[in-house]
Each structure stands twice: as structure tokens, then as C-alpha cells.
Short mmCIF file of C-alpha atoms and ligand atoms in Angstrom, two decimals:
data_model
loop_
_atom_site.label_atom_id
_atom_site.label_comp_id
_atom_site.label_asym_id
_atom_site.label_seq_id
_atom_site.Cartn_x
_atom_site.Cartn_y
_atom_site.Cartn_z
CA MET A 205 120.37 161.88 72.15
CA ASP A 206 122.97 163.30 69.84
CA ASP A 207 122.71 162.45 66.10
CA LEU A 208 125.01 159.79 64.86
CA VAL A 209 126.35 159.53 61.43
CA LEU A 210 127.48 156.08 60.27
CA SER A 211 129.76 156.67 57.18
CA ASN A 212 131.48 154.70 54.62
CA ALA A 213 129.58 151.38 55.21
CA ARG A 214 128.50 148.69 52.87
CA LEU A 215 124.73 148.76 53.41
CA LEU A 216 122.29 146.03 53.19
CA ASP A 217 118.98 147.51 53.72
CA GLY A 218 117.15 144.33 54.73
CA ARG A 219 114.79 144.59 51.78
CA GLY A 220 117.21 143.19 49.15
CA GLY A 221 118.95 146.57 48.36
CA ILE A 222 122.58 147.04 48.56
CA VAL A 223 124.74 150.20 48.51
CA GLU A 224 128.52 149.64 48.33
CA ARG A 225 129.32 152.94 50.10
CA ALA A 226 126.55 154.49 52.19
CA THR A 227 126.17 157.13 54.92
CA VAL A 228 123.28 156.67 57.30
CA ARG A 229 122.32 159.43 59.70
CA VAL A 230 120.53 158.52 62.77
CA ALA A 231 118.48 160.99 64.78
CA GLY A 232 115.98 160.68 67.65
CA GLY A 233 116.44 156.90 67.67
CA ARG A 234 115.48 156.48 64.02
CA VAL A 235 117.27 156.43 60.66
CA ALA A 236 116.89 159.98 59.38
CA GLU A 237 118.70 159.78 56.16
CA VAL A 238 120.25 157.11 53.86
CA ALA A 239 122.80 158.63 51.33
CA GLU A 240 125.25 157.11 48.81
CA GLY A 241 128.92 157.92 49.23
CA ALA A 242 131.07 158.84 52.29
CA ASP A 243 130.50 161.71 54.65
CA ALA A 244 133.37 163.89 54.83
CA GLU A 245 132.37 165.73 57.95
CA LYS A 246 134.39 165.17 60.95
CA GLY A 247 131.48 165.35 63.52
CA GLY A 248 130.56 168.37 65.73
CA PRO A 249 128.97 169.26 69.01
CA SER A 250 125.62 167.74 68.03
CA PHE A 251 126.66 164.62 66.05
CA GLU A 252 129.26 162.00 66.11
CA VAL A 253 130.68 160.43 62.89
CA VAL A 254 131.57 156.76 62.83
CA ASP A 255 133.77 155.53 59.95
CA LEU A 256 132.63 152.05 58.95
CA SER A 257 134.93 151.48 56.02
CA GLY A 258 135.36 147.65 55.54
CA LYS A 259 132.26 147.02 57.49
CA THR A 260 128.71 145.95 56.63
CA LEU A 261 125.75 147.83 58.13
CA MET A 262 122.42 146.10 58.08
CA PRO A 263 119.17 146.10 60.13
CA ALA A 264 119.19 144.16 63.54
CA LEU A 265 117.59 140.62 63.18
CA VAL A 266 114.14 139.96 63.81
CA ASP A 267 112.95 136.42 64.94
CA ALA A 268 109.41 135.38 64.18
CA HIS A 269 109.32 132.33 66.36
CA VAL A 270 110.93 131.97 69.74
CA HIS A 271 110.07 130.53 73.07
CA LEU A 272 111.74 132.55 75.72
CA SER A 273 111.20 130.34 78.71
CA SER A 274 111.18 126.70 77.09
CA TYR A 275 114.93 126.22 77.70
CA PRO A 276 115.95 126.38 81.34
CA THR A 277 119.64 126.30 81.97
CA LEU A 278 119.91 125.40 85.50
CA PRO A 279 120.28 121.78 86.17
CA THR A 280 117.83 119.99 88.62
CA PRO A 281 119.05 120.08 92.10
CA LEU A 282 121.05 117.12 93.49
CA ARG A 283 119.32 115.20 96.34
CA GLY A 284 119.65 117.13 99.43
CA GLU A 285 120.40 120.39 97.77
CA GLU A 286 118.37 123.46 98.50
CA PRO A 287 115.26 123.61 96.20
CA ARG A 288 115.42 126.13 93.54
CA THR A 289 113.17 129.04 93.95
CA GLU A 290 110.79 129.71 91.10
CA ALA A 291 112.01 133.26 90.95
CA LEU A 292 115.36 132.13 89.52
CA ARG A 293 113.50 131.78 86.28
CA TYR A 294 113.29 135.41 85.98
CA PHE A 295 117.01 136.01 86.36
CA GLU A 296 117.27 133.29 83.68
CA LEU A 297 114.96 135.17 81.28
CA ALA A 298 116.85 138.29 81.74
CA ASN A 299 120.07 136.50 80.71
CA PHE A 300 118.19 135.12 77.63
CA ALA A 301 117.23 138.75 76.67
CA ARG A 302 120.74 139.85 77.15
CA ASP A 303 122.08 136.98 75.05
CA LEU A 304 119.62 137.86 72.12
CA LEU A 305 120.83 141.61 72.29
CA GLU A 306 124.40 140.85 72.19
CA MET A 307 123.89 138.85 69.13
CA GLY A 308 121.91 141.55 67.37
CA VAL A 309 118.49 139.87 67.65
CA LEU A 310 116.65 143.04 68.61
CA THR A 311 113.01 141.92 67.98
CA VAL A 312 111.49 138.66 68.83
CA ARG A 313 107.99 137.13 68.63
CA ASP A 314 107.37 134.80 71.53
CA VAL A 315 104.79 132.04 70.39
CA GLY A 316 104.51 130.40 73.67
CA SER A 317 106.14 130.42 77.11
CA GLU A 318 105.41 128.92 80.43
CA GLY A 319 102.54 130.96 82.31
CA ASP A 320 103.15 134.63 81.76
CA HIS A 321 106.93 134.68 81.54
CA ALA A 322 107.10 136.31 78.18
CA LEU A 323 104.58 139.03 79.26
CA HIS A 324 106.62 139.69 82.34
CA LEU A 325 109.99 139.75 80.45
CA ARG A 326 108.39 142.29 77.93
CA GLN A 327 107.47 144.58 80.73
CA ALA A 328 110.82 144.31 82.52
CA VAL A 329 112.59 145.35 79.09
CA LEU A 330 110.05 148.13 78.41
CA HIS A 331 110.80 149.52 81.92
CA GLY A 332 114.52 149.41 81.59
CA LEU A 333 114.95 146.74 84.30
CA CYS A 334 117.07 144.58 82.09
CA PRO A 335 118.34 145.11 78.67
CA GLY A 336 116.68 143.01 75.99
CA PRO A 337 114.96 143.05 72.59
CA ARG A 338 111.47 144.21 71.61
CA ILE A 339 109.21 141.28 72.61
CA LEU A 340 105.89 140.44 71.10
CA THR A 341 103.98 137.77 72.75
CA CYS A 342 100.86 135.55 72.30
CA ALA A 343 100.68 135.00 76.08
CA ARG A 344 99.18 131.52 76.05
CA ILE A 345 98.67 129.26 73.19
CA VAL A 346 94.88 128.64 72.44
CA SER A 347 94.81 124.86 71.93
CA ALA A 348 91.86 122.21 71.71
CA THR A 349 91.81 119.87 74.86
CA SER A 350 94.49 117.55 73.64
CA PRO A 351 97.48 115.49 75.00
CA GLY A 352 99.80 118.39 74.62
CA CYS A 353 98.00 120.38 77.28
CA ARG A 354 99.26 117.79 79.86
CA ILE A 355 102.79 118.28 78.72
CA PHE A 356 102.88 121.96 78.04
CA GLY A 357 100.64 122.83 81.10
CA SER A 358 100.54 126.66 81.50
CA MET A 359 101.83 127.33 78.03
CA TYR A 360 98.42 126.44 76.78
CA ARG A 361 95.04 127.63 77.13
CA PRO A 362 92.69 124.79 76.40
CA ALA A 363 89.42 125.75 74.68
CA ASP A 364 86.65 123.99 72.83
CA GLY A 365 83.90 125.15 70.63
CA PRO A 366 83.81 128.41 68.81
CA ASP A 367 82.55 130.50 71.84
CA GLU A 368 85.10 129.23 74.19
CA VAL A 369 87.81 129.56 71.72
CA ARG A 370 86.80 133.18 71.14
CA LYS A 371 86.84 133.78 74.90
CA ALA A 372 90.26 132.16 75.13
CA ALA A 373 91.53 134.53 72.56
CA ARG A 374 89.94 137.51 74.26
CA GLU A 375 91.63 136.23 77.54
CA GLN A 376 95.16 136.53 75.89
CA LEU A 377 94.50 139.87 74.47
CA ALA A 378 93.19 141.10 77.84
CA ALA A 379 96.35 139.83 79.50
CA GLY A 380 98.44 141.94 77.03
CA ALA A 381 99.14 139.55 74.16
CA ASP A 382 100.21 141.16 71.02
CA PHE A 383 98.71 138.34 68.81
CA VAL A 384 97.00 135.17 69.16
CA LYS A 385 98.55 131.74 68.69
CA ILE A 386 96.52 128.70 67.82
CA MET A 387 97.20 125.01 67.44
CA ALA A 388 95.76 124.18 64.02
CA THR A 389 97.44 120.74 64.33
CA GLY A 390 98.98 118.52 67.03
CA ALA A 391 102.57 118.81 67.74
CA ARG A 392 105.60 116.78 66.60
CA SER A 393 107.02 116.77 70.17
CA VAL A 394 104.02 114.97 71.71
CA VAL A 395 103.85 111.31 71.42
CA LEU A 396 100.14 111.03 71.80
CA GLU A 397 99.42 113.78 69.10
CA ASN A 398 99.23 113.06 65.40
CA PRO A 399 100.62 116.16 63.61
CA GLU A 400 98.93 115.21 60.45
CA THR A 401 95.32 115.88 61.44
CA THR A 402 93.55 119.08 62.28
CA GLN A 403 93.07 119.76 65.97
CA LEU A 404 90.85 122.67 65.91
CA THR A 405 87.73 122.75 63.85
CA ARG A 406 87.15 125.19 60.95
CA GLU A 407 84.54 127.07 63.13
CA GLU A 408 86.92 127.33 65.96
CA VAL A 409 89.87 128.70 63.80
CA ARG A 410 87.27 131.19 62.12
CA ALA A 411 86.28 132.20 65.47
CA VAL A 412 89.76 133.01 66.66
CA VAL A 413 90.67 134.85 63.49
CA ASP A 414 87.42 136.89 63.55
CA GLU A 415 88.03 137.96 67.00
CA ALA A 416 91.63 138.87 66.79
CA HIS A 417 91.49 140.67 63.38
CA ARG A 418 88.37 142.53 64.54
CA LEU A 419 90.33 143.94 67.34
CA GLY A 420 93.40 144.69 65.21
CA HIS A 421 95.63 141.72 66.17
CA ARG A 422 97.35 138.91 64.09
CA VAL A 423 96.92 135.34 64.37
CA ALA A 424 99.77 132.68 64.21
CA ALA A 425 98.94 128.98 63.59
CA HIS A 426 101.03 126.07 64.48
CA ALA A 427 100.44 123.86 61.37
CA GLU A 428 102.39 120.77 60.59
CA GLY A 429 99.98 118.42 58.60
CA LEU A 430 98.46 119.70 55.46
CA GLU A 431 94.65 119.81 56.50
CA GLY A 432 95.57 122.00 59.53
CA ALA A 433 97.66 124.31 57.12
CA ARG A 434 94.84 124.34 54.64
CA LEU A 435 92.35 125.48 57.33
CA ALA A 436 94.58 128.07 58.67
CA ILE A 437 95.37 129.43 55.20
CA GLU A 438 91.63 129.49 54.24
CA GLU A 439 90.53 131.03 57.40
CA GLY A 440 92.88 133.97 57.00
CA VAL A 441 95.64 133.32 59.61
CA ASP A 442 98.48 135.71 59.24
CA THR A 443 101.54 133.39 59.76
CA ILE A 444 101.83 129.70 59.29
CA GLU A 445 104.29 128.19 61.69
CA HIS A 446 106.34 125.14 60.47
CA GLY A 447 104.07 124.37 57.51
CA LEU A 448 106.23 121.60 56.44
CA SER A 449 103.60 119.66 54.53
CA LEU A 450 102.81 122.51 52.21
CA HIS A 451 105.16 121.40 49.29
CA ARG A 452 102.50 118.64 48.79
CA GLU A 453 99.99 121.07 47.60
CA PRO A 454 101.61 124.10 45.61
CA ALA A 455 97.99 125.68 45.11
CA LEU A 456 98.02 126.52 48.90
CA LEU A 457 101.26 128.19 48.64
CA GLU A 458 100.06 130.28 45.73
CA LYS A 459 97.00 131.03 47.84
CA MET A 460 99.48 132.29 50.62
CA ALA A 461 101.49 134.38 48.23
CA ASN A 462 98.31 135.99 46.94
CA ASN A 463 96.85 136.53 50.40
CA GLY A 464 100.17 138.03 51.79
CA GLN A 465 100.44 135.15 54.53
CA THR A 466 103.79 134.48 55.83
CA LEU A 467 105.53 131.07 56.27
CA VAL A 468 107.78 130.62 59.02
CA PRO A 469 109.47 127.28 58.23
CA THR A 470 111.41 126.77 61.75
CA LEU A 471 113.89 124.28 59.99
CA SER A 472 116.11 124.31 63.22
CA THR A 473 113.42 122.74 65.33
CA PHE A 474 113.28 119.52 63.14
CA HIS A 475 117.15 119.46 63.45
CA ASP A 476 116.75 119.61 67.10
CA VAL A 477 114.39 116.62 67.52
CA SER A 478 116.07 114.55 64.77
CA GLU A 479 119.75 115.38 65.38
CA ASP A 480 121.00 118.08 67.87
CA HIS A 481 118.89 117.07 70.87
CA ALA A 482 117.63 113.70 69.65
CA GLU A 483 118.69 112.04 73.01
CA LYS A 484 116.05 113.88 74.84
CA TYR A 485 113.11 112.52 72.63
CA PRO A 486 111.54 108.91 72.29
CA CYS A 487 112.58 107.13 69.09
CA ALA A 488 109.10 107.52 67.39
CA LEU A 489 109.52 111.37 67.59
CA VAL A 490 113.14 111.32 66.50
CA GLU A 491 112.19 109.06 63.37
CA GLN A 492 109.02 111.38 62.67
CA ALA A 493 111.23 114.55 62.85
CA ASP A 494 113.67 113.00 60.36
CA ARG A 495 111.06 112.76 57.83
CA GLN A 496 109.58 116.17 58.69
CA ARG A 497 112.96 117.66 58.39
CA GLU A 498 113.12 116.63 54.66
CA GLU A 499 109.59 117.88 54.12
CA ALA A 500 110.42 121.33 55.78
CA TYR A 501 113.34 121.70 53.21
CA MET A 502 111.06 120.76 50.36
CA THR A 503 108.43 123.33 51.43
CA LEU A 504 111.15 125.97 51.84
CA VAL A 505 112.03 125.65 48.14
CA ALA A 506 108.38 125.25 47.05
CA ALA A 507 107.45 128.42 48.93
CA LYS A 508 110.17 130.42 47.48
CA ALA A 509 109.03 129.16 43.94
CA ALA A 510 105.48 130.29 44.74
CA GLY A 511 106.61 133.66 45.97
CA VAL A 512 105.49 133.34 49.63
CA ARG A 513 106.91 135.67 52.14
CA ILE A 514 109.38 133.68 54.36
CA ALA A 515 110.31 134.78 57.82
CA MET A 516 113.04 133.42 60.01
CA GLY A 517 111.95 131.70 63.10
CA PHE A 518 114.64 129.92 65.02
CA ASP A 519 112.32 127.76 67.50
CA SER A 520 115.38 126.40 69.00
CA TYR A 521 118.15 127.15 71.45
CA PRO A 522 120.37 128.60 72.71
CA LEU A 523 118.87 131.99 72.27
CA GLY A 524 121.24 134.27 70.68
CA ARG A 525 122.13 131.74 67.97
CA ASN A 526 119.07 132.54 66.04
CA ALA A 527 121.00 133.09 62.89
CA ARG A 528 121.54 129.39 62.72
CA GLU A 529 118.24 129.21 61.19
CA LEU A 530 119.15 131.92 58.67
CA ILE A 531 122.13 129.88 57.56
CA ARG A 532 120.00 126.63 57.36
CA MET A 533 117.47 128.55 55.03
CA ILE A 534 120.34 129.56 52.89
CA SER A 535 121.66 125.89 52.60
CA GLY A 536 118.12 125.00 51.88
CA GLY A 537 117.79 127.21 48.85
CA LEU A 538 117.36 130.85 49.68
CA THR A 539 120.20 133.24 48.39
CA PRO A 540 121.92 134.94 51.06
CA MET A 541 120.30 138.18 50.39
CA GLU A 542 116.80 136.43 50.65
CA GLY A 543 117.92 134.70 53.87
CA ILE A 544 118.85 138.25 55.40
CA ALA A 545 115.46 139.62 54.15
CA ALA A 546 113.76 136.69 55.95
CA ALA A 547 115.62 137.49 59.09
CA THR A 548 114.86 141.31 59.00
CA SER A 549 112.12 142.83 56.76
CA ASN A 550 110.01 139.82 56.17
CA ALA A 551 110.05 138.71 59.77
CA ALA A 552 109.09 142.43 60.67
CA ALA A 553 106.24 142.38 58.09
CA ALA A 554 105.03 138.98 59.56
CA LEU A 555 104.76 140.56 62.92
CA GLY A 556 102.96 143.63 61.46
CA LEU A 557 105.82 146.07 62.19
CA SER A 558 106.42 148.51 59.34
CA ASP A 559 109.29 150.36 60.86
CA VAL A 560 111.53 147.61 61.90
CA GLY A 561 113.83 145.41 59.95
CA ALA A 562 115.03 147.84 57.30
CA VAL A 563 117.59 150.60 57.03
CA VAL A 564 115.26 153.21 55.46
CA PRO A 565 114.34 156.65 56.44
CA GLY A 566 111.79 156.70 59.27
CA ALA A 567 112.84 153.24 60.63
CA VAL A 568 113.88 152.41 64.14
CA ALA A 569 117.59 152.53 64.32
CA ASP A 570 117.99 148.97 65.44
CA LEU A 571 121.33 148.36 63.49
CA LEU A 572 124.17 145.87 63.29
CA VAL A 573 127.71 146.51 62.08
CA LEU A 574 129.51 143.48 60.88
CA ASP A 575 133.22 142.98 60.39
CA GLY A 576 132.93 141.34 57.05
CA ASP A 577 130.14 140.61 54.41
CA PRO A 578 127.36 138.42 55.51
CA LEU A 579 126.50 137.82 51.82
CA SER A 580 129.70 135.69 51.27
CA GLU A 581 130.00 134.65 54.69
CA PRO A 582 126.61 134.46 56.63
CA ALA A 583 128.11 132.59 59.51
CA ILE A 584 129.77 135.97 60.82
CA LEU A 585 126.27 136.50 62.24
CA LEU A 586 127.07 133.79 64.75
CA ASP A 587 130.48 135.09 65.46
CA ALA A 588 130.38 137.45 68.46
CA ASP A 589 133.85 138.79 67.61
CA ARG A 590 132.64 140.00 64.21
CA ILE A 591 129.51 141.88 65.33
CA SER A 592 131.27 145.11 65.96
CA LEU A 593 128.40 147.27 66.80
CA VAL A 594 124.67 146.88 67.74
CA LEU A 595 122.44 150.04 68.01
CA GLN A 596 119.06 149.72 69.60
CA GLY A 597 116.96 152.85 68.74
CA GLY A 598 120.21 154.54 67.93
CA ALA A 599 121.88 153.71 71.22
CA THR A 600 124.93 151.60 71.47
CA VAL A 601 124.08 148.35 73.42
CA LEU A 602 127.35 146.66 72.38
CA GLU A 603 130.62 147.83 70.97
CA ALA A 604 133.61 145.62 70.12
CA PRO A 605 135.82 144.66 71.96
CA ARG A 606 133.38 142.59 73.88
CA ARG A 607 132.90 142.72 77.57
CA ARG A 608 133.11 138.99 78.08
ZN1 ZN B 992 107.61 126.77 68.36
#
């Protein structure tokens, strides 16, 4: 692959740094050099120079909380219509992967998909069968036997008692999971579950964390109520998903900051259930999500004040519109620069990836070029016409004008 020189750009490095006029050299799929000033060279046989004056260069987005197969797009067949083959789901997954790529979301952490869908899509992308982002997956979610198991089916691996929970974690890693996800509390989307109480016991959480960490893998915990969040934080879980009740106990947020644990606030999911897709949920859940949305915003502010690492997790759909979460975090109290860090370097750190989410020498050249300034106008991240270039590992996956 030829070297590429991106010249004259306004650079946001994803870690809070900004260079008004920068030149970035990409070689071998990685960022080779970041220099101040414009590059006067005109290109040559072994490298191409792209002049980005007036544009912003930043890392591609990283999303720490997606569900790749939770939002089927095909309507259910009408009476008498040919039944849909299960295999159609794979074509749909390929479309989702492309949608993410086209909007500059080049790394996603799947925190629960039906069956092995995320594992399959990860392989398809790795083998070049369809374009798509870097995918990290938990395979199935380790949950206590609970009402949610009846609703989420093959997304869950029910397990009870420390030994069985440990075995369930091993099964996920054996299947190829990158990390382990547990349900520390019940879910807001299940009528029969109370999201306030803990679901797994302390001994069960400890067993999962011990097993995953011993083998070099991270643990993510779904934690809505305070006691589940407390348990997860105290037992050394790496990322707290939702965590909306944490504003009630600032000492726990301080502990997270000291331990280097990450909060993934997923504001959008509370908007989903309480507003955007409220018609799909029973009234009791909509009312609950209304209260939870308020708490999630309070926790965002409290977590920022405590110095907790905050990562973007959309936890919603349509996939590709992930930056809606970034914009919600900004409206909730992050500065635009903090929002961008949450959606790039912080999310990468939450995933344990040190060479993604930043424009620094040595990083993978997953880059976005925007027509405008996302600090003054973050919504350009949602405007396909203003994403002028997407580079994945230094290769162009999309260049304006758009194909469709
Ligand atoms: Zn989720």
C-alpha cells in the first residue's frame, strides 16, 4: 500500500489535543507521523498527498455498546407470503456493517446479539466477505436464570452459582468472545425484572471476573440499580454499562475513577424506551425509562465531576447513527471535545485497544475527514454529506461524493 500524506488539516487527535494545521503521514496502514504545518510536497511515485484545507481530521468513531442483531429491518411476512429464511439475517447484518462503516464507526463492541450473529459477522468482516468495522463481541451474555432469559432467548447464557457462571464465561471465550458480559442487575426492558436489585450474587460476579481476567479478557456489566453497580465496581468489572443510579453515591464514582473503570452511559437507550420507540413498550416500562433517563443524565454529570472515564455507547438504532449518543452526551454536559474523546480514545481504552481511537504515531489509520468543525457543530458527524473521507487501516472505504 502506498504512503498517504494528509496535509493542511485541522486535527483533533481524539485525546483532547488539537492542531490547527497539521500534516499526517500514513504508512503501512498506520499513522506514521503527525507534524504541525502544511506539507509542501506534491506527492510522488510512492505516496499521494491529499490537501485537506478547511477540513477536520479525527479518529474514526469507536462505539463501546452496540447490539448488531437486535434490530431486524424486514417486516414480518403477510399472511400467505413465503416465510423468510433465517439466512436473510446475515444479509441484514452485512448491511448494518456497511452502514456503520459509511458513517465512520470503525470499531464496535457488541454486548449481546442473537445466537452467534456477532461472532459470524466478525469472521465475515475479517475474511473480507463484507465491508465492516472491527467487531469485538461477548458472544452470549452470562445471566442468572431470570425472566429476561425467556425474552432474549439465545442472546443469554443462563448460569447459576459460581462454578456454573465460571463455566458459562469459559464457554463464551471458547466460542471466540473478546470479553465477557454479565447481567449484574435486571433489565429495564423486561416487565418481570426489577432493575434495582442485584441479579448475580457477589460470588458469581467474582467468579466471572476472576476467570476472564486470569485469561486476559475484560468484563462488562449491565448495571442499572445501585447495588448491582456497587457489586460490579467492587469486584473489578472493567466497564459499567448504563450505570444510571451512580449519581446517588458519588463515592462509587470516585472508586471507578481511581480503579480506571469506565462508564458507558447509553443515554440513547433511555430515550428509546421513553420517547423514540415508546409505542413498542408497555406503559410501566415507558414510565420507568422516563425516570431512568433523568437519572442517566445526572450520572453523566456526576461521573464527569468525579473524573470517571466516559465512553460512548449508542445501545440504539439505526446502526450508523451512533453519533446521536455523542450529541446527547454533549447536551448532557460534556464539552464537544470531551464528547469526541468519549467516542474515540476513551471508548478504545474501555475496549482495551491501545492503538485505535487516536491520531498518534503508531495508531491504526482509522480516520475521518469532516467538512467542517465538529467542535462547533457536532451534528456534522450525522450528516453523510459532510463526512468527506473514511479511511480504514489507511485504505479509503468511502470518499465523497457518496455512492448512494
Ligand atoms: Zn445494550
